[in-house]
């Protein structure tokens, strides 16, 4: 799986190791391979057994040893050095999960076959009949897959168990509401697929019952503890931040952002001596312009159209012509984030849209919680969310990443969360600085700036919550007070974030750290090339895949600029 047609020539031994590592990674996880665009294993599910994990760990140790030997053989050029470093971090992170974190033994969320079915139904990379044939293979594997997962799981975390049960219900709904109805379009498969789907559905329902029976004994602490968290954070960020130092920096940053938010509230309210009450009053007024479940997708589409026109008119970055679809988030994915961006796979041969998935409110929420949610994600905030997820945030960045052509395919497959999230947060600031929504009205631009600062406050708070929960004794009451007080978040948003803090260790730090690093690269690049347009500068930053931000100065020739 070396560089494809149009890529520069591969470089010796590193290319061979990268090829072996990528192929083994795709073979190990058929579901992720489908999303990435490798369809050799579309009819298979991963092997969740302990034996498979042990075999994979041995394979990873061998690949890392080969990388060490390759590095010892002599110096390589910049592109090869970055590819080798990115590959090493990706392999080391997977090995850490298998040998140290061992999440598959206590987190039942990782044992949900729903993503393997959704990846076949939601993306038109092949005729529906072919995709349903592959789905039949995955459905047939579901009972054994879940049985193997049960034998692997020991003492679980209750929050992970409860979320897993909810997401498994989403997988059952996927079978009932999407897979079985799709047979109307390919009736020749009905005789084979309906009984297979029924057996898979029964197995999923049994898994939910089994998890419910384990709930009383699900006493594992969801917080990782300082040692595991520090190791996971280092691999996630691929940079030198220690948790304590990062926490101190984030807490200092909170005060700076709070001051900017207060200044912006004073501008909107026309007050000379603003305070926290001014901020709260302005945010409450802006929250009154709220969407509903019936309008949320249309509102996001409208925001996408407006943001796209602005980015192109201001020539901020090259916007590829690739299509973007705003879709309702599958139920099996809900419970962690309110929205996500899923690009066309970097290995995909079919031309598929980038998807912006937005989660409406769950059916079992009270009217009060729904109201709270949409006051948080009011129409001003939706413009900021659309900037982050799509234009010129994730969607644009990942389209550029898919166009990266290197000597190996490492940077097309392995992406840095710190770079991806850091660019998206940087995009929020970029758009407000460029005057986004001022053409609508000064009030609209001021409201967006207010929401952007609130989002920046949330970005910093994410880091504080992540570190304090997993390394200290942060409890729900303190976390909620912090988010609803200094963060000015609605209670529904804060409750969702508290759940996310417990479910996604280290990921919430990627926004703040990534933003700091991406912003610094942009500042140094502008200083080094004052004659460059914004589009030229941003295109240069996006031209290298999605590497950890620490590699960008080298790739951009900025080593001398700090």
mmCIF file of C-alpha atoms in Angstrom, residues 284-548:
data_model
loop_
_atom_site.group_PDB
_atom_site.id
_atom_site.type_symbol
_atom_site.label_atom_id
_atom_site.label_comp_id
_atom_site.label_asym_id
_atom_site.label_seq_id
_atom_site.Cartn_x
_atom_site.Cartn_y
_atom_site.Cartn_z
ATOM 1 C CA UNK A 284 -29.492 35.171 27.433
ATOM 2 C CA UNK A 285 -30.807 37.605 24.835
ATOM 3 C CA UNK A 286 -28.840 35.963 22.016
ATOM 4 C CA UNK A 287 -30.067 32.533 23.132
ATOM 5 C CA UNK A 288 -33.662 33.567 22.496
ATOM 6 C CA UNK A 289 -33.047 33.132 18.747
ATOM 7 C CA UNK A 290 -33.126 29.337 18.981
ATOM 8 C CA UNK A 291 -33.720 26.590 16.422
ATOM 9 C CA UNK A 292 -35.852 23.498 16.996
ATOM 10 C CA UNK A 293 -35.611 19.822 16.083
ATOM 11 C CA UNK A 294 -37.683 20.667 13.007
ATOM 12 C CA UNK A 295 -35.348 23.447 11.821
ATOM 13 C CA UNK A 296 -31.874 22.461 13.044
ATOM 14 C CA UNK A 297 -30.657 20.796 9.823
ATOM 15 C CA UNK A 298 -32.065 23.547 7.604
ATOM 16 C CA UNK A 299 -30.496 26.213 9.809
ATOM 17 C CA UNK A 300 -27.119 24.481 9.502
ATOM 18 C CA UNK A 301 -27.508 24.278 5.714
ATOM 19 C CA UNK A 302 -28.266 27.993 5.547
ATOM 20 C CA UNK A 303 -25.249 28.769 7.734
ATOM 21 C CA UNK A 304 -23.060 26.579 5.506
ATOM 22 C CA UNK A 305 -24.151 28.437 2.380
ATOM 23 C CA UNK A 306 -23.450 31.818 3.990
ATOM 24 C CA UNK A 307 -20.056 30.786 5.358
ATOM 25 C CA UNK A 308 -18.983 29.271 2.029
ATOM 26 C CA UNK A 309 -19.847 32.448 0.131
ATOM 27 C CA UNK A 310 -17.914 34.534 2.678
ATOM 28 C CA UNK A 311 -14.763 32.372 2.625
ATOM 29 C CA UNK A 312 -14.668 32.469 -1.174
ATOM 30 C CA UNK A 313 -15.395 36.197 -1.377
ATOM 31 C CA UNK A 314 -12.648 37.028 1.152
ATOM 32 C CA UNK A 315 -10.244 34.494 -0.417
ATOM 33 C CA UNK A 316 -9.289 33.118 3.009
ATOM 34 C CA UNK A 317 -8.385 29.614 1.817
ATOM 35 C CA UNK A 318 -8.970 27.509 -1.275
ATOM 36 C CA UNK A 319 -12.394 25.871 -1.010
ATOM 37 C CA UNK A 320 -12.473 22.632 -3.027
ATOM 38 C CA UNK A 321 -15.587 21.918 -5.054
ATOM 39 C CA UNK A 322 -16.214 18.666 -3.165
ATOM 40 C CA UNK A 323 -19.831 18.353 -1.988
ATOM 41 C CA UNK A 324 -20.791 18.746 1.685
ATOM 42 C CA UNK A 325 -23.934 17.111 3.093
ATOM 43 C CA UNK A 326 -25.569 18.101 6.391
ATOM 44 C CA UNK A 327 -27.177 14.963 7.816
ATOM 45 C CA UNK A 328 -28.894 13.847 10.999
ATOM 46 C CA UNK A 329 -26.427 12.081 13.292
ATOM 47 C CA UNK A 330 -27.115 8.336 13.518
ATOM 48 C CA UNK A 331 -28.524 7.381 16.895
ATOM 49 C CA UNK A 332 -25.723 4.873 17.395
ATOM 50 C CA UNK A 333 -23.210 7.756 17.447
ATOM 51 C CA UNK A 334 -25.078 10.027 19.851
ATOM 52 C CA UNK A 335 -24.126 10.669 23.427
ATOM 53 C CA UNK A 336 -20.580 12.015 23.008
ATOM 54 C CA UNK A 337 -20.633 15.094 20.733
ATOM 55 C CA UNK A 338 -23.349 17.311 19.254
ATOM 56 C CA UNK A 339 -21.828 17.282 15.766
ATOM 57 C CA UNK A 340 -18.996 15.755 13.805
ATOM 58 C CA UNK A 341 -17.457 15.916 10.348
ATOM 59 C CA UNK A 342 -16.912 12.712 8.400
ATOM 60 C CA UNK A 343 -14.906 13.296 5.206
ATOM 61 C CA UNK A 344 -14.708 11.087 2.193
ATOM 62 C CA UNK A 345 -12.173 8.382 2.998
ATOM 63 C CA UNK A 346 -8.610 9.179 1.908
ATOM 64 C CA UNK A 347 -8.411 5.767 0.209
ATOM 65 C CA UNK A 348 -11.884 5.972 -1.337
ATOM 66 C CA UNK A 349 -12.116 5.746 -5.121
ATOM 67 C CA UNK A 350 -15.754 6.845 -5.305
ATOM 68 C CA UNK A 351 -16.586 10.547 -5.115
ATOM 69 C CA UNK A 352 -18.583 10.888 -1.907
ATOM 70 C CA UNK A 353 -19.649 13.992 0.018
ATOM 71 C CA UNK A 354 -18.130 15.142 3.258
ATOM 72 C CA UNK A 355 -20.820 14.686 5.909
ATOM 73 C CA UNK A 356 -21.563 17.126 8.700
ATOM 74 C CA UNK A 357 -23.633 15.069 11.155
ATOM 75 C CA UNK A 358 -25.748 17.055 13.605
ATOM 76 C CA UNK A 359 -27.475 15.450 16.566
ATOM 77 C CA UNK A 360 -31.075 16.479 17.290
ATOM 78 C CA UNK A 361 -32.333 16.083 20.832
ATOM 79 C CA UNK A 362 -33.080 12.525 22.016
ATOM 80 C CA UNK A 363 -36.730 11.507 22.102
ATOM 81 C CA UNK A 364 -36.667 10.870 25.854
ATOM 82 C CA UNK A 365 -35.497 14.383 26.799
ATOM 83 C CA UNK A 366 -37.858 16.629 28.736
ATOM 84 C CA UNK A 367 -39.180 19.799 27.135
ATOM 85 C CA UNK A 368 -37.044 21.833 29.549
ATOM 86 C CA UNK A 369 -33.847 20.055 28.539
ATOM 87 C CA UNK A 370 -34.664 20.457 24.828
ATOM 88 C CA UNK A 371 -35.209 24.173 25.351
ATOM 89 C CA UNK A 372 -31.916 24.440 27.227
ATOM 90 C CA UNK A 373 -30.065 22.594 24.469
ATOM 91 C CA UNK A 374 -31.303 24.867 21.710
ATOM 92 C CA UNK A 375 -30.688 27.997 23.734
ATOM 93 C CA UNK A 376 -27.064 26.879 23.881
ATOM 94 C CA UNK A 377 -27.014 26.055 20.163
ATOM 95 C CA UNK A 378 -28.916 29.176 19.171
ATOM 96 C CA UNK A 379 -28.737 30.419 15.589
ATOM 97 C CA UNK A 380 -25.738 32.648 16.304
ATOM 98 C CA UNK A 381 -23.907 29.690 17.827
ATOM 99 C CA UNK A 382 -24.883 27.520 14.853
ATOM 100 C CA UNK A 383 -22.892 29.817 12.582
ATOM 101 C CA UNK A 384 -19.856 29.239 14.784
ATOM 102 C CA UNK A 385 -20.521 25.492 14.862
ATOM 103 C CA UNK A 386 -20.772 25.447 11.060
ATOM 104 C CA UNK A 387 -17.491 27.336 10.769
ATOM 105 C CA UNK A 388 -15.844 24.782 13.070
ATOM 106 C CA UNK A 389 -17.267 21.631 11.504
ATOM 107 C CA UNK A 390 -17.328 22.701 7.882
ATOM 108 C CA UNK A 391 -16.358 26.086 6.508
ATOM 109 C CA UNK A 392 -13.447 26.691 6.679
ATOM 110 C CA UNK A 393 -12.967 24.230 9.549
ATOM 111 C CA UNK A 394 -12.960 20.457 9.456
ATOM 112 C CA UNK A 395 -14.538 19.895 6.046
ATOM 113 C CA UNK A 396 -12.168 22.209 4.182
ATOM 114 C CA UNK A 397 -9.099 21.051 6.095
ATOM 115 C CA UNK A 398 -9.852 17.377 5.546
ATOM 116 C CA UNK A 399 -10.536 17.923 1.849
ATOM 117 C CA UNK A 400 -7.064 19.443 1.573
ATOM 118 C CA UNK A 401 -5.642 16.550 3.607
ATOM 119 C CA UNK A 402 -7.145 14.031 1.186
ATOM 120 C CA UNK A 403 -5.286 15.777 -1.619
ATOM 121 C CA UNK A 404 -1.916 15.380 0.084
ATOM 122 C CA UNK A 405 0.441 13.226 -1.942
ATOM 123 C CA UNK A 406 3.504 12.018 -0.098
ATOM 124 C CA UNK A 407 6.061 9.292 -0.556
ATOM 125 C CA UNK A 408 4.004 7.048 1.682
ATOM 126 C CA UNK A 409 0.323 7.104 2.587
ATOM 127 C CA UNK A 410 1.004 7.587 6.296
ATOM 128 C CA UNK A 411 -0.262 11.159 6.503
ATOM 129 C CA UNK A 412 -3.333 10.338 4.439
ATOM 130 C CA UNK A 413 -4.467 7.631 6.867
ATOM 131 C CA UNK A 414 -3.165 8.675 10.301
ATOM 132 C CA UNK A 415 -4.355 12.133 11.326
ATOM 133 C CA UNK A 416 -3.527 14.230 14.380
ATOM 134 C CA UNK A 417 -6.548 15.218 16.444
ATOM 135 C CA UNK A 418 -4.589 18.213 17.735
ATOM 136 C CA UNK A 419 -4.089 19.524 14.205
ATOM 137 C CA UNK A 420 -7.631 18.744 13.041
ATOM 138 C CA UNK A 421 -9.287 20.363 16.073
ATOM 139 C CA UNK A 422 -6.691 23.105 16.341
ATOM 140 C CA UNK A 423 -7.343 24.209 12.762
ATOM 141 C CA UNK A 424 -11.106 24.233 13.365
ATOM 142 C CA UNK A 425 -10.764 26.460 16.460
ATOM 143 C CA UNK A 426 -8.344 28.682 14.525
ATOM 144 C CA UNK A 427 -10.970 28.895 11.748
ATOM 145 C CA UNK A 428 -13.501 30.296 14.229
ATOM 146 C CA UNK A 429 -11.152 33.135 15.142
ATOM 147 C CA UNK A 430 -10.177 33.659 11.492
ATOM 148 C CA UNK A 431 -13.787 34.172 10.428
ATOM 149 C CA UNK A 432 -14.686 36.629 13.166
ATOM 150 C CA UNK A 433 -11.474 38.604 12.570
ATOM 151 C CA UNK A 434 -12.345 38.783 8.869
ATOM 152 C CA UNK A 435 -15.764 40.258 9.697
ATOM 153 C CA UNK A 436 -17.991 37.275 9.040
ATOM 154 C CA UNK A 437 -21.710 38.184 9.236
ATOM 155 C CA UNK A 438 -20.982 41.940 9.105
ATOM 156 C CA UNK A 439 -22.540 41.996 5.649
ATOM 157 C CA UNK A 440 -25.742 40.778 7.294
ATOM 158 C CA UNK A 441 -25.560 43.442 10.006
ATOM 159 C CA UNK A 442 -23.249 44.831 12.663
ATOM 160 C CA UNK A 443 -25.478 43.188 15.249
ATOM 161 C CA UNK A 444 -25.077 39.770 13.610
ATOM 162 C CA UNK A 445 -21.289 40.153 13.519
ATOM 163 C CA UNK A 446 -21.202 41.271 17.158
ATOM 164 C CA UNK A 447 -23.394 38.328 18.179
ATOM 165 C CA UNK A 448 -21.103 35.898 16.347
ATOM 166 C CA UNK A 449 -18.039 37.383 18.032
ATOM 167 C CA UNK A 450 -19.777 36.947 21.385
ATOM 168 C CA UNK A 451 -20.464 33.298 20.629
ATOM 169 C CA UNK A 452 -16.950 32.744 19.284
ATOM 170 C CA UNK A 453 -15.471 34.011 22.531
ATOM 171 C CA UNK A 454 -17.853 31.800 24.474
ATOM 172 C CA UNK A 455 -16.684 28.856 22.333
ATOM 173 C CA UNK A 456 -13.070 29.828 23.011
ATOM 174 C CA UNK A 457 -13.900 29.850 26.707
ATOM 175 C CA UNK A 458 -15.387 26.374 26.286
ATOM 176 C CA UNK A 459 -12.236 25.218 24.469
ATOM 177 C CA UNK A 460 -10.075 26.238 27.408
ATOM 178 C CA UNK A 461 -12.524 24.809 29.929
ATOM 179 C CA UNK A 462 -12.444 21.497 28.067
ATOM 180 C CA UNK A 463 -8.767 21.203 28.921
ATOM 181 C CA UNK A 464 -9.318 22.158 32.551
ATOM 182 C CA UNK A 465 -12.121 19.619 32.948
ATOM 183 C CA UNK A 466 -10.221 16.849 31.149
ATOM 184 C CA UNK A 467 -7.117 17.149 33.297
ATOM 185 C CA UNK A 468 -8.849 17.823 36.609
ATOM 186 C CA UNK A 469 -11.222 14.878 36.171
ATOM 187 C CA UNK A 470 -8.711 12.252 35.104
ATOM 188 C CA UNK A 471 -5.802 13.413 37.285
ATOM 189 C CA UNK A 472 -7.597 14.757 40.334
ATOM 190 C CA UNK A 473 -10.986 14.440 42.033
ATOM 191 C CA UNK A 474 -13.214 16.776 39.981
ATOM 192 C CA UNK A 475 -16.819 15.816 40.685
ATOM 193 C CA UNK A 476 -20.037 16.511 38.811
ATOM 194 C CA UNK A 477 -21.205 19.323 41.066
ATOM 195 C CA UNK A 478 -17.933 21.233 40.743
ATOM 196 C CA UNK A 479 -17.737 20.626 36.998
ATOM 197 C CA UNK A 480 -21.314 21.787 36.417
ATOM 198 C CA UNK A 481 -20.730 24.914 38.490
ATOM 199 C CA UNK A 482 -17.588 25.688 36.492
ATOM 200 C CA UNK A 483 -19.291 25.234 33.121
ATOM 201 C CA UNK A 484 -22.553 26.985 33.971
ATOM 202 C CA UNK A 485 -20.786 29.741 35.931
ATOM 203 C CA UNK A 486 -17.507 30.809 34.349
ATOM 204 C CA UNK A 487 -18.369 29.024 31.099
ATOM 205 C CA UNK A 488 -21.857 30.576 30.801
ATOM 206 C CA UNK A 489 -23.144 27.271 29.406
ATOM 207 C CA UNK A 490 -26.741 26.141 29.482
ATOM 208 C CA UNK A 491 -27.349 23.284 31.895
ATOM 209 C CA UNK A 492 -28.124 20.816 29.088
ATOM 210 C CA UNK A 493 -24.836 21.549 27.315
ATOM 211 C CA UNK A 494 -22.891 21.268 30.557
ATOM 212 C CA UNK A 495 -24.546 17.942 31.417
ATOM 213 C CA UNK A 496 -23.571 16.569 28.009
ATOM 214 C CA UNK A 497 -20.004 17.800 28.399
ATOM 215 C CA UNK A 498 -19.737 16.202 31.846
ATOM 216 C CA UNK A 499 -20.619 12.898 30.225
ATOM 217 C CA UNK A 500 -18.097 13.480 27.470
ATOM 218 C CA UNK A 501 -15.344 14.268 29.975
ATOM 219 C CA UNK A 502 -15.820 10.823 31.473
ATOM 220 C CA UNK A 503 -16.013 9.035 28.111
ATOM 221 C CA UNK A 504 -13.166 10.558 26.090
ATOM 222 C CA UNK A 505 -9.969 11.000 28.079
ATOM 223 C CA UNK A 506 -7.382 13.359 26.524
ATOM 224 C CA UNK A 507 -9.487 14.181 23.446
ATOM 225 C CA UNK A 508 -10.887 17.375 24.952
ATOM 226 C CA UNK A 509 -7.364 18.771 25.327
ATOM 227 C CA UNK A 510 -6.782 18.635 21.565
ATOM 228 C CA UNK A 511 -8.878 21.760 20.924
ATOM 229 C CA UNK A 512 -6.900 24.135 23.097
ATOM 230 C CA UNK A 513 -3.427 22.711 22.539
ATOM 231 C CA UNK A 514 -4.022 22.292 18.810
ATOM 232 C CA UNK A 515 -5.286 25.864 18.545
ATOM 233 C CA UNK A 516 -2.227 27.248 20.351
ATOM 234 C CA UNK A 517 0.105 25.389 18.006
ATOM 235 C CA UNK A 518 -1.786 26.129 14.769
ATOM 236 C CA UNK A 519 -2.112 29.812 15.672
ATOM 237 C CA UNK A 520 1.628 30.020 16.349
ATOM 238 C CA UNK A 521 2.411 28.434 12.980
ATOM 239 C CA UNK A 522 0.115 30.939 11.244
ATOM 240 C CA UNK A 523 1.776 33.877 13.035
ATOM 241 C CA UNK A 524 5.272 32.670 12.173
ATOM 242 C CA UNK A 525 4.359 31.939 8.570
ATOM 243 C CA UNK A 526 2.882 35.421 8.157
ATOM 244 C CA UNK A 527 6.041 36.939 9.655
ATOM 245 C CA UNK A 528 8.273 34.902 7.361
ATOM 246 C CA UNK A 529 6.221 35.722 4.252
ATOM 247 C CA UNK A 530 4.587 39.125 4.712
ATOM 248 C CA UNK A 531 3.845 39.303 0.980
ATOM 249 C CA UNK A 532 1.682 36.152 1.011
ATOM 250 C CA UNK A 533 -2.076 36.391 0.803
ATOM 251 C CA UNK A 534 -4.178 34.697 3.457
ATOM 252 C CA UNK A 535 -5.211 32.039 0.981
ATOM 253 C CA UNK A 536 -1.621 31.244 0.039
ATOM 254 C CA UNK A 537 -0.625 31.036 3.699
ATOM 255 C CA UNK A 538 -3.533 28.836 4.733
ATOM 256 C CA UNK A 539 -3.214 26.587 1.680
ATOM 257 C CA UNK A 540 0.437 26.046 2.625
ATOM 258 C CA UNK A 541 -0.556 25.077 6.160
ATOM 259 C CA UNK A 542 -3.111 22.572 4.844
ATOM 260 C CA UNK A 543 -0.886 21.027 2.169
ATOM 261 C CA UNK A 544 0.770 18.362 4.336
ATOM 262 C CA UNK A 545 -2.090 16.107 5.422
ATOM 263 C CA UNK A 546 -3.069 16.287 9.097
ATOM 264 C CA UNK A 547 0.285 15.898 10.911
ATOM 265 C CA UNK A 548 0.831 16.764 14.566
#
